[in-house]
Coordinates of C-alpha atoms in Angstrom, one line a residue:
Chain A
M495 CA 0.0 0.0 0.0
P496 CA 1.5 3.4 -0.9
S497 CA 2.1 5.7 1.9
S498 CA -0.3 8.3 0.6
A499 CA -3.1 5.8 0.9
A500 CA -1.9 4.7 4.3
A501 CA -2.1 8.4 5.4
I502 CA -5.8 8.2 5.3
P503 CA -7.2 6.7 8.5
A504 CA -9.5 3.9 7.8
I505 CA -12.0 1.8 9.7
N506 CA -12.4 -1.6 8.2
G507 CA -11.0 -0.4 4.9
N508 CA -13.3 2.6 4.5
S509 CA -11.6 5.9 4.7
I510 CA -13.3 8.4 7.0
L511 CA -12.0 11.6 5.7
P512 CA -12.8 12.1 2.0
H513 CA -16.5 12.5 2.8
L514 CA -16.8 13.3 6.5
R515 CA -20.0 11.3 6.5
R516 CA -20.2 7.9 8.1
S517 CA -23.4 6.5 6.8
N518 CA -21.5 4.1 4.6
L519 CA -19.2 2.9 7.3
N520 CA -19.6 -0.3 9.2
R521 CA -17.5 -0.8 12.3
P522 CA -17.1 -4.4 13.2
L523 CA -13.6 -3.7 14.4
L524 CA -14.9 -1.5 17.2
F525 CA -17.0 -4.3 18.5
H526 CA -14.1 -6.7 18.9
R527 CA -13.1 -5.6 22.3
P528 CA -10.4 -5.3 23.3
R529 CA -9.1 -3.8 20.1
I530 CA -5.5 -3.3 21.1
V531 CA -3.7 -1.0 18.7
A532 CA -0.3 -2.5 18.1
I533 CA 2.4 -0.3 19.5
T534 CA 5.5 -0.7 17.3
A535 CA 8.7 1.1 17.4
T536 CA 9.2 3.8 14.9
S537 CA 11.6 6.7 14.7
N538 CA 9.4 8.5 12.3
A539 CA 7.9 11.5 14.2
T540 CA 5.7 12.5 11.2
A541 CA 2.9 10.1 11.3
T542 CA 2.0 8.4 8.1
S543 CA -0.9 6.2 9.3
S544 CA -3.3 6.2 12.2
T545 CA -1.4 3.7 14.1
S546 CA 2.0 5.3 13.6
Y547 CA 0.7 8.7 14.6
L548 CA -0.6 7.4 17.9
T549 CA 2.5 5.3 18.3
S550 CA 5.0 8.0 17.7
V551 CA 3.1 10.6 19.8
N552 CA 2.7 8.1 22.7
E553 CA 6.4 7.2 22.5
E554 CA 7.3 10.9 22.8
I555 CA 5.0 11.4 25.8
D556 CA 6.5 8.3 27.4
A557 CA 10.0 9.6 26.9
H558 CA 9.0 12.9 28.3
L559 CA 7.5 11.2 31.4
K560 CA 10.3 8.8 31.9
Q561 CA 12.7 11.8 32.0
A562 CA 10.3 13.6 34.4
I563 CA 9.7 10.6 36.7
P564 CA 13.2 9.1 37.2
I565 CA 13.6 6.4 39.7
R566 CA 15.5 8.5 42.2
P567 CA 15.2 9.5 45.8
P568 CA 12.7 9.8 47.4
L569 CA 12.2 6.2 46.2
S570 CA 9.0 5.9 48.3
V571 CA 7.5 8.6 46.0
F572 CA 9.1 8.0 42.6
E573 CA 9.2 4.2 42.4
P574 CA 5.4 3.7 42.8
M575 CA 4.6 6.8 40.8
H576 CA 6.8 5.4 38.0
H577 CA 5.2 2.0 38.2
L578 CA 1.6 3.2 38.5
T579 CA 2.0 5.6 35.6
F580 CA 3.5 3.2 33.1
A581 CA 1.6 0.2 34.1
A582 CA -1.8 1.9 33.7
P583 CA -3.8 1.1 30.6
R584 CA -3.5 3.7 27.9
T585 CA -5.9 6.4 27.0
T586 CA -5.9 8.4 23.8
A587 CA -6.4 11.7 25.6
P588 CA -2.7 12.7 25.8
A589 CA -2.3 12.0 22.0
L590 CA -5.5 14.0 21.4
C591 CA -4.0 16.9 23.2
I592 CA -0.9 16.8 21.0
A593 CA -3.0 16.4 17.8
A594 CA -5.2 19.4 18.8
C595 CA -2.2 21.5 19.3
E596 CA -0.7 20.5 15.9
L597 CA -4.1 21.0 14.2
V598 CA -4.3 24.6 15.2
G599 CA -0.7 25.2 14.0
G600 CA 1.2 24.6 17.2
H601 CA 4.3 22.4 17.6
R602 CA 3.8 19.3 19.6
R603 CA 6.5 20.3 22.2
Q604 CA 4.1 23.1 23.3
A605 CA 1.6 20.5 24.4
M606 CA 4.0 17.8 25.6
A607 CA 3.9 18.7 29.3
A608 CA 0.1 19.0 29.2
A609 CA -0.1 15.6 27.5
A610 CA 2.2 14.1 30.3
A611 CA -0.1 15.7 32.9
L612 CA -3.2 14.1 31.3
R613 CA -1.4 10.8 31.4
L614 CA -0.7 11.2 35.1
M615 CA -4.3 12.3 35.7
H616 CA -5.6 9.2 34.0
A617 CA -3.2 6.9 35.9
A618 CA -4.1 8.6 39.2
A619 CA -7.8 8.1 38.4
L620 CA -7.2 4.4 37.7
T621 CA -5.3 4.1 40.9
R622 CA -8.2 5.6 42.8
D623 CA -10.6 3.2 41.0
H624 CA -8.3 0.4 42.0
I625 CA -8.5 1.4 45.7
L626 CA -12.3 2.0 45.6
S627 CA -13.3 -1.1 43.9
G628 CA -10.4 -3.4 43.4
R629 CA -11.6 -4.0 39.9
N630 CA -8.4 -2.8 38.2
R631 CA -6.3 -5.0 40.3
D632 CA -5.3 -7.2 37.5
R633 CA -5.0 -4.4 35.0
I634 CA -2.3 -2.3 36.7
G635 CA -0.7 -4.9 38.8
H636 CA -0.7 -4.8 42.6
S637 CA 2.8 -4.2 43.7
F638 CA 2.2 -1.7 46.5
E639 CA 0.1 -1.5 49.6
S640 CA -3.1 0.4 49.0
N641 CA -1.9 3.1 51.4
I642 CA 1.1 3.7 49.1
E643 CA -1.2 3.7 46.1
L644 CA -3.5 6.2 47.7
L645 CA -0.6 8.5 48.5
T646 CA 1.0 8.1 45.1
G647 CA -2.3 8.8 43.4
D648 CA -2.6 12.0 45.5
G649 CA 0.9 13.0 44.4
M650 CA 0.5 12.3 40.7
V651 CA -1.9 15.1 39.9
P652 CA 0.1 17.8 41.6
F653 CA 3.2 16.4 39.9
G654 CA 1.5 16.6 36.5
L655 CA 0.5 20.2 37.1
E656 CA 4.0 20.9 38.3
L657 CA 5.4 19.7 34.9
L658 CA 2.9 21.8 33.1
A659 CA 3.6 24.9 35.1
K660 CA 7.3 24.5 34.7
S661 CA 7.0 24.1 30.9
D662 CA 6.7 27.9 30.9
D663 CA 10.5 28.0 31.1
L664 CA 10.9 26.5 27.6
T665 CA 8.5 28.7 25.7
Q666 CA 8.8 32.3 26.8
S667 CA 5.8 34.6 27.2
N668 CA 3.5 31.6 27.1
S669 CA 2.4 31.8 30.7
E670 CA -1.2 33.0 30.0
R671 CA -1.8 30.0 27.8
I672 CA -0.3 27.7 30.4
L673 CA -2.4 29.2 33.2
R674 CA -5.5 28.7 31.1
A675 CA -4.5 25.1 30.5
I676 CA -4.0 24.6 34.2
I677 CA -7.5 26.0 34.8
E678 CA -8.9 23.5 32.2
I679 CA -7.1 20.5 33.8
T680 CA -7.9 21.4 37.4
Q681 CA -11.6 21.9 36.5
A682 CA -11.7 18.5 34.7
M683 CA -10.1 16.9 37.7
G684 CA -12.1 18.6 40.3
S685 CA -15.5 20.2 40.6
Q686 CA -16.7 19.7 37.1
G687 CA -15.2 16.5 36.0
M688 CA -13.7 13.2 36.9
A689 CA -14.3 13.4 40.6
H690 CA -17.9 14.1 40.0
G691 CA -18.1 11.1 37.7
E692 CA -16.4 9.0 40.3
H693 CA -18.8 10.2 43.0
N694 CA -21.8 9.0 40.9
H695 CA -20.0 5.8 40.1
S696 CA -19.3 5.3 43.8
H697 CA -23.0 5.9 44.5
H698 CA -24.6 3.9 41.7
G699 CA -22.1 1.2 41.0
Q700 CA -23.0 -0.7 37.9
S701 CA -26.5 0.6 37.7
D702 CA -28.3 1.9 34.7
H703 CA -26.4 5.1 35.1
S704 CA -22.9 3.6 34.9
D705 CA -22.4 4.0 31.2
L706 CA -23.5 7.6 31.4
V707 CA -21.1 8.2 34.3
C708 CA -18.2 6.5 32.7
R709 CA -18.9 8.3 29.5
K710 CA -18.8 11.5 31.5
K711 CA -15.4 10.6 32.9
D712 CA -13.8 9.6 29.6
A713 CA -15.6 12.6 27.9
G714 CA -14.3 14.9 30.5
L715 CA -10.7 13.8 30.1
H716 CA -10.8 14.0 26.3
S717 CA -12.7 17.3 26.0
C718 CA -10.2 18.8 28.4
A719 CA -7.4 17.3 26.2
G720 CA -8.8 18.8 23.1
A721 CA -9.3 22.3 24.6
V722 CA -5.9 22.3 26.3
G723 CA -4.1 21.2 23.1
A724 CA -5.8 24.0 21.2
I725 CA -5.1 26.6 23.8
L726 CA -1.4 25.7 24.0
G727 CA -1.0 25.6 20.2
G728 CA -2.4 29.1 20.0
G729 CA -5.8 28.3 18.5
T730 CA -8.6 30.8 18.2
E731 CA -11.5 30.7 20.7
E732 CA -13.7 29.0 18.0
E733 CA -11.0 26.4 17.4
I734 CA -10.6 25.8 21.1
E735 CA -14.4 25.2 21.5
K736 CA -14.5 22.9 18.4
L737 CA -11.7 20.8 19.7
R738 CA -13.2 20.7 23.1
R739 CA -16.4 19.3 21.6
Y740 CA -14.4 16.9 19.3
G741 CA -12.7 15.6 22.5
L742 CA -16.1 15.3 24.2
Y743 CA -17.4 13.0 21.4
V744 CA -14.2 11.0 21.1
G745 CA -14.1 10.4 24.9
S746 CA -17.8 9.6 24.9
M747 CA -17.2 6.9 22.3
Q748 CA -14.5 5.4 24.4
G749 CA -16.7 5.5 27.4
V750 CA -19.4 3.7 25.5
L751 CA -16.9 1.1 24.2
S752 CA -15.4 0.4 27.6
N753 CA -18.5 0.4 29.7
W754 CA -21.4 -0.6 27.6
V755 CA -23.8 -2.8 29.5
E756 CA -23.8 -6.0 27.4
S757 CA -27.6 -6.6 27.9
R758 CA -28.3 -3.5 25.9
G759 CA -27.2 -5.1 22.7
E760 CA -24.8 -4.2 20.0
S761 CA -27.3 -2.5 17.7
S762 CA -28.1 0.0 20.3
M763 CA -24.4 0.6 21.0
E764 CA -23.7 1.0 17.3
K765 CA -26.4 3.6 17.0
V766 CA -24.9 5.6 19.9
L767 CA -21.4 5.3 18.4
N768 CA -22.7 6.4 15.0
E769 CA -24.3 9.5 16.5
L770 CA -21.2 10.4 18.4
E771 CA -18.9 9.9 15.5
N772 CA -21.1 12.1 13.3
L773 CA -21.0 14.8 15.9
A774 CA -17.2 14.5 16.3
L775 CA -16.5 14.7 12.6
Q776 CA -18.7 17.7 12.2
E777 CA -16.4 19.6 14.6
L778 CA -13.5 19.0 12.2
E779 CA -15.2 20.4 9.2
G780 CA -13.9 23.9 9.6
F781 CA -10.3 22.8 9.6
D782 CA -8.1 22.2 6.6
R783 CA -8.8 18.6 5.4
G784 CA -5.2 17.9 4.8
N785 CA -4.4 18.5 8.5
V786 CA -7.2 16.5 10.2
Q787 CA -5.8 13.1 9.4
A788 CA -3.9 12.7 12.6
I789 CA -6.6 13.8 15.0
S790 CA -9.4 11.9 13.2
S791 CA -7.3 8.8 13.4
L792 CA -7.9 8.7 17.1
L793 CA -11.6 8.2 16.6
G794 CA -11.5 4.5 16.1
T795 CA -9.0 3.7 18.8
N796 CA -10.1 2.0 22.0
F797 CA -7.5 1.4 24.7
G798 CA -10.3 0.9 27.2
D799 CA -9.8 -2.8 27.7
A800 CA -6.1 -3.0 26.7
Chain B
M172 CA -4.4 48.5 77.3
P173 CA -3.8 51.1 74.6
S174 CA -3.9 49.8 71.1
S175 CA -0.3 50.7 70.4
A176 CA 0.7 48.3 73.1
A177 CA -1.7 45.6 71.9
A178 CA 0.0 45.9 68.5
I179 CA 3.1 44.2 69.8
P180 CA 2.7 40.4 69.8
A181 CA 3.5 39.0 73.1
I182 CA 4.1 35.6 74.6
N183 CA 3.2 35.5 78.2
G184 CA 3.5 39.3 78.5
N185 CA 6.9 39.6 76.9
S186 CA 7.0 41.3 73.6
I187 CA 9.0 39.4 71.0
L188 CA 9.8 42.2 68.7
P189 CA 11.7 45.0 70.3
H190 CA 14.8 42.9 70.6
L191 CA 14.4 39.9 68.2
R192 CA 16.2 37.8 70.7
R193 CA 14.3 35.3 72.7
S194 CA 16.7 34.5 75.6
N195 CA 14.5 36.4 78.0
L196 CA 11.3 34.8 76.9
N197 CA 9.6 32.0 78.6
R198 CA 6.9 30.1 76.9
P199 CA 4.5 28.4 79.3
L200 CA 1.6 29.2 77.0
L201 CA 3.1 27.1 74.2
F202 CA 3.0 24.1 76.5
H203 CA -0.7 24.4 77.4
R204 CA -2.0 22.4 74.5
P205 CA -4.4 22.9 73.0
R206 CA -3.8 26.7 72.9
I207 CA -6.9 27.6 71.0
V208 CA -6.7 31.2 69.8
A209 CA -10.1 32.8 70.3
I210 CA -11.7 33.5 66.9
T211 CA -13.9 36.6 67.5
A212 CA -15.8 38.6 65.0
T213 CA -14.2 41.8 64.0
S214 CA -14.7 44.2 61.1
N215 CA -11.3 45.7 61.5
A216 CA -9.2 44.4 58.5
T217 CA -6.1 46.2 59.8
A218 CA -4.7 44.0 62.5
T219 CA -3.9 45.7 65.8
S220 CA -2.9 42.6 67.8
S221 CA -1.6 39.2 67.2
T222 CA -5.0 37.6 67.7
S223 CA -6.9 40.1 65.7
Y224 CA -4.5 39.9 62.8
L225 CA -4.9 36.1 62.6
T226 CA -8.6 36.5 63.2
S227 CA -9.2 39.1 60.5
V228 CA -7.0 37.3 57.9
N229 CA -8.7 33.9 58.6
E230 CA -12.1 35.5 58.3
E231 CA -11.2 37.0 55.0
I232 CA -9.9 33.6 53.8
D233 CA -13.1 31.9 55.0
A234 CA -15.2 34.5 53.2
H235 CA -13.2 33.9 50.0
L236 CA -13.6 30.1 50.3
K237 CA -17.3 30.3 51.2
Q238 CA -17.9 32.2 48.0
A239 CA -15.7 29.8 46.0
I240 CA -17.3 26.6 47.5
P241 CA -21.0 27.4 47.5
I242 CA -23.3 24.6 48.3
R243 CA -24.7 24.2 44.8
P244 CA -24.9 21.4 42.2
P245 CA -23.2 19.0 41.9
L246 CA -24.1 18.6 45.5
S247 CA -22.2 15.3 45.7
V248 CA -19.0 17.4 45.1
F249 CA -19.6 20.6 46.8
E250 CA -21.4 19.6 50.0
P251 CA -18.7 17.3 51.3
M252 CA -16.0 19.6 50.0
H253 CA -17.6 22.5 51.9
H254 CA -18.0 20.4 55.0
L255 CA -14.5 18.9 55.0
T256 CA -12.9 22.3 54.4
F257 CA -14.6 24.2 57.1
A258 CA -14.7 21.4 59.7
A259 CA -11.0 20.7 59.4
P260 CA -8.7 22.0 62.2
R261 CA -7.0 25.3 61.4
T262 CA -3.5 25.8 60.3
T263 CA -1.6 29.1 60.4
A264 CA -0.1 28.4 56.9
P265 CA -2.8 30.4 54.9
A266 CA -2.4 33.4 57.3
L267 CA 1.4 33.1 56.9
C268 CA 1.0 33.3 53.2
I269 CA -1.0 36.6 53.5
A270 CA 1.4 38.0 56.0
A271 CA 4.4 37.2 53.8
C272 CA 2.7 38.9 50.9
E273 CA 2.1 42.0 53.0
L274 CA 5.6 42.0 54.5
V275 CA 7.2 42.3 51.0
G276 CA 4.8 45.2 50.2
G277 CA 2.0 43.3 48.4
H278 CA -1.7 43.6 49.1
R279 CA -3.4 40.7 50.8
R280 CA -5.8 40.2 47.9
Q281 CA -2.8 39.2 45.8
A282 CA -2.3 36.2 48.0
M283 CA -5.9 35.4 48.9
A284 CA -6.4 32.7 46.3
A285 CA -3.1 31.0 47.3
A286 CA -4.1 31.2 51.0
A287 CA -7.4 29.5 50.1
A288 CA -5.6 26.9 48.1
L289 CA -3.3 26.2 51.1
R290 CA -6.3 25.8 53.3
L291 CA -7.8 23.3 50.9
M292 CA -4.5 21.4 50.7
H293 CA -4.4 21.2 54.4
A294 CA -8.0 20.0 54.7
A295 CA -7.3 17.4 51.9
A296 CA -4.3 16.1 53.7
L297 CA -6.3 15.8 56.9
T298 CA -9.0 14.0 55.0
R299 CA -6.4 11.6 53.7
D300 CA -5.0 11.1 57.2
H301 CA -8.6 10.3 58.3
I302 CA -8.9 7.6 55.7
L303 CA -5.5 6.2 56.3
S304 CA -5.6 5.9 60.0
G305 CA -9.0 7.0 61.3
R306 CA -7.2 9.1 63.9
N307 CA -8.9 12.4 62.8
R308 CA -12.3 10.8 62.9
D309 CA -13.4 12.9 65.9
R310 CA -11.7 16.0 64.8
I311 CA -13.3 16.6 61.5
G312 CA -16.5 14.7 62.0
H313 CA -17.5 11.7 60.1
S314 CA -20.5 12.7 58.0
F315 CA -19.6 11.0 54.7
E316 CA -18.6 7.6 53.6
S317 CA -14.9 7.1 53.3
N318 CA -15.2 6.7 49.5
I319 CA -16.8 10.1 49.3
E320 CA -14.1 11.5 51.5
L321 CA -11.4 10.0 49.3
L322 CA -12.9 11.5 46.2
T323 CA -13.5 14.8 47.8
G324 CA -10.0 15.0 49.1
D325 CA -8.8 14.2 45.5
G326 CA -10.9 17.1 44.2
M327 CA -9.9 19.6 46.8
V328 CA -6.3 20.1 45.7
P329 CA -7.2 20.6 42.0
F330 CA -10.0 23.0 43.1
G331 CA -7.5 25.0 45.1
L332 CA -5.1 25.2 42.2
E333 CA -8.0 26.2 40.0
L334 CA -8.8 29.1 42.3
L335 CA -5.2 30.2 42.2
A336 CA -4.8 29.9 38.4
K337 CA -8.1 31.9 38.0
S338 CA -6.9 34.7 40.3
D339 CA -4.8 35.9 37.3
D340 CA -8.0 37.5 36.0
L341 CA -8.1 40.0 38.9
T342 CA -4.5 41.2 38.8
Q343 CA -3.3 41.7 35.2
S344 CA 0.1 40.7 34.0
N345 CA 0.6 38.7 37.1
S346 CA 0.7 35.3 35.4
E347 CA 4.4 34.6 35.9
R348 CA 4.1 35.0 39.6
I349 CA 1.0 32.8 39.7
L350 CA 2.7 30.1 37.7
R351 CA 5.6 30.2 40.1
A352 CA 3.2 30.0 43.0
I353 CA 1.6 26.9 41.4
I354 CA 5.0 25.3 41.0
E355 CA 5.7 25.9 44.7
I356 CA 2.4 24.5 45.8
T357 CA 2.4 21.4 43.5
Q358 CA 6.0 20.6 44.6
A359 CA 4.9 20.9 48.3
M360 CA 2.0 18.6 47.6
G361 CA 3.7 16.1 45.4
S362 CA 7.2 14.9 45.0
Q363 CA 9.0 17.0 47.6
G364 CA 6.5 17.5 50.3
M365 CA 3.5 16.3 52.1
A366 CA 3.0 13.1 50.1
H367 CA 6.5 12.1 51.0
G368 CA 5.9 12.9 54.7
E369 CA 2.7 10.8 54.5
H370 CA 4.6 8.0 52.8
N371 CA 7.0 7.8 55.7
H372 CA 4.3 8.2 58.2
S373 CA 2.5 5.4 56.6
H374 CA 5.6 3.2 56.8
H375 CA 6.8 4.1 60.2
G376 CA 3.6 4.9 62.1
Q377 CA 4.3 6.4 65.5
S378 CA 7.9 5.4 65.6
D379 CA 10.9 7.5 66.6
H380 CA 10.7 9.1 63.2
S381 CA 7.1 10.3 63.5
D382 CA 7.9 13.8 65.0
L383 CA 10.5 14.3 62.2
V384 CA 8.0 13.3 59.6
C385 CA 5.1 15.4 61.0
R386 CA 7.5 18.3 61.3
K387 CA 8.4 17.8 57.7
K388 CA 4.7 18.0 56.7
D389 CA 3.9 21.1 58.7
A390 CA 7.2 22.6 57.8
G391 CA 6.6 21.9 54.1
L392 CA 3.2 23.5 54.1
H393 CA 4.4 26.6 56.0
S394 CA 7.6 27.1 54.0
C395 CA 5.6 26.8 50.9
A396 CA 3.2 29.4 52.3
G397 CA 5.9 31.8 53.1
A398 CA 7.6 31.5 49.7
V399 CA 4.3 31.7 47.8
G400 CA 3.1 34.8 49.7
A401 CA 6.5 36.5 49.0
I402 CA 6.3 35.6 45.3
L403 CA 2.8 36.9 44.9
G404 CA 3.5 40.1 46.8
G405 CA 6.4 40.8 44.5
G406 CA 9.3 40.1 46.9
T407 CA 12.9 39.9 45.8
E408 CA 14.6 36.5 45.5
E409 CA 16.3 37.1 48.8
E410 CA 13.0 38.0 50.5
I411 CA 11.3 34.9 49.0
E412 CA 14.1 32.6 50.4
K413 CA 14.0 34.3 53.8
L414 CA 10.3 33.9 54.1
R415 CA 10.5 30.3 52.9
R416 CA 12.9 29.6 55.7
Y417 CA 10.8 31.6 58.2
G418 CA 7.8 29.4 57.2
L419 CA 10.0 26.3 57.6
Y420 CA 10.8 27.2 61.2
V421 CA 7.3 28.2 62.1
G422 CA 5.9 25.0 60.6
S423 CA 8.5 22.9 62.3
M424 CA 7.5 24.5 65.6
Q425 CA 3.9 23.6 65.0
G426 CA 4.9 20.1 64.0
V427 CA 6.8 19.7 67.3
L428 CA 3.9 21.1 69.3
S429 CA 1.4 18.8 67.6
N430 CA 3.3 15.6 67.5
W431 CA 5.9 15.7 70.3
V432 CA 6.2 12.2 71.8
E433 CA 5.4 12.8 75.4
S434 CA 8.0 10.5 76.8
R435 CA 10.7 12.8 75.5
G436 CA 9.8 15.4 78.1
E437 CA 9.1 19.1 78.0
S438 CA 12.6 20.3 78.6
S439 CA 13.8 18.7 75.5
M440 CA 10.8 20.0 73.6
E441 CA 11.4 23.5 74.9
K442 CA 15.0 23.4 73.7
V443 CA 13.9 22.4 70.2
L444 CA 11.3 25.1 70.1
N445 CA 13.8 27.7 71.3
E446 CA 16.2 26.8 68.6
L447 CA 13.5 27.0 66.0
E448 CA 12.2 30.3 67.2
N449 CA 15.6 31.8 67.2
L450 CA 16.2 30.6 63.6
A451 CA 12.8 32.0 62.6
L452 CA 13.3 35.4 64.1
Q453 CA 16.7 35.6 62.4
E454 CA 15.0 35.4 59.1
L455 CA 13.0 38.5 59.9
E456 CA 16.0 40.7 60.7
G457 CA 16.4 42.1 57.3
F458 CA 12.9 43.5 57.2
D459 CA 11.6 46.8 58.6
R460 CA 10.8 46.1 62.2
G461 CA 7.6 48.1 62.0
N462 CA 6.2 45.7 59.5
V463 CA 7.2 42.3 61.0
Q464 CA 4.6 42.4 63.8
A465 CA 1.9 40.6 61.9
I466 CA 4.0 37.8 60.6
S467 CA 5.9 37.3 63.8
S468 CA 2.6 37.0 65.7
L469 CA 2.0 33.7 64.0
L470 CA 5.1 32.2 65.8
G471 CA 3.3 31.5 69.1
T472 CA 0.1 30.1 67.6
N473 CA -0.7 26.4 67.6
F474 CA -3.9 25.2 66.0
G475 CA -2.5 21.7 65.9
D476 CA -4.8 20.4 68.6
A477 CA -7.7 22.8 68.2

């Protein structure tokens, strides 16, 4: 397959982009959970296919985080933080943040610290899930006492924000954007977002509300990622809001894929996913079609069960 | 007593300030734990005595927080956050932050959001203590399930940082200072500070190390408070470092007062406190004596057992 063809993200052989309508798409791949996207080594920072864009971006975020969380004293802090961060299942939110930054004309290094912070937030939320319910025990491994996990989770969010706040040193006179990104992330973590989702989750368990709640959590993380990437990349207010909504729909799709109650049936799930994908793609319509490949490639990825 | 006399903070009738030496001070009041400073209503924002400075500053911080944490939807977030914040025992760190800001020539409104964030951090740490050990159960009341407390504690630190990041709107072109304050606070919360203290606490329990660990926690919060206040008030690098160390010694004193192992005896405790107070007062020597009254009044206050 020539690389120009590979550059168009495809679901089951049908390219999404040339039409920006999805009525002629089917999505059997999305139903085969877990759909684990192969993470293969590549030195090519310019993505040429959906998998390699995600791969290369995630590798850069990993490298950034590995440098930021060295295994060094105090070992009681950094060893479990290192482990819990890298052992946590993936999310596409950090890559979405980078893609949004690039889509509005920014360089990915401008959003790298924010992407790392999002990764830490996600890992901290999973650690909290782990403590609350034990249900991620097998996913992230159980190498530390739950007290240590609790404390490490508590430290991971501030540490991510520290990385973001410090990234001001690299790009001068960028502090307004970084402060705004911090507001977005703290809101998503706190009053408006993931904690709220968790509260409901904690109250309702796997009730009828659980898919809505999980969708809210995934949606919150991804809409924050889209907005933050656009802010840091210097997007206009309109672009920021479009990418916030794009992230909302992408995250909602992932929430549906990860938490769909089986008894509801696949046809109903497909309908919901179709609606969300339509809404997501509409948000990309204002952007140059040649530049939306990378970010739209994240639509079909589900790490939720990886 | 004329107000000019009341303006000089005193321990057991001896004024600290005119000499900045403490060899002629005795401190029986410090040993009468809990020494609860009476919180009385006052409309006088300009402090005229040690108690009224602390009172008026804490009332302003309370008012700021009450406005920021209204009891509104989502109730599952704001109701426990409101309760856990205001029911938590006091700490002098937020007032120290305001006092440091004012000492370097800033206005207290410049440090108000940071002081509120420090209050939230402290309450979040106590909530975590509560969950880990149950030992604060009677202190902060136990009105919510521990899961809700865990989630609320998780949300409180991001919420505090959100308040701080948003305070940029009020004081224009202040974003560099606010970012620096965020770095200080996230470091104190995360890799370098309270979480580390908690880790050791969790490992060692009430061992011989416990007073050192608790001292590190209190010291970390207060040294952060001093530095952040000085940063936001526009202090020089030298002033920032002096007030960081001042906070370190004030916080260490509070850690000693709150967590001293009884068997070690009061004479040994007094010796440690004397050393710390000497070190603290030395840090104030470079400042105008007429302006150090407010901040030095916090030296003798112990909310630790309130």
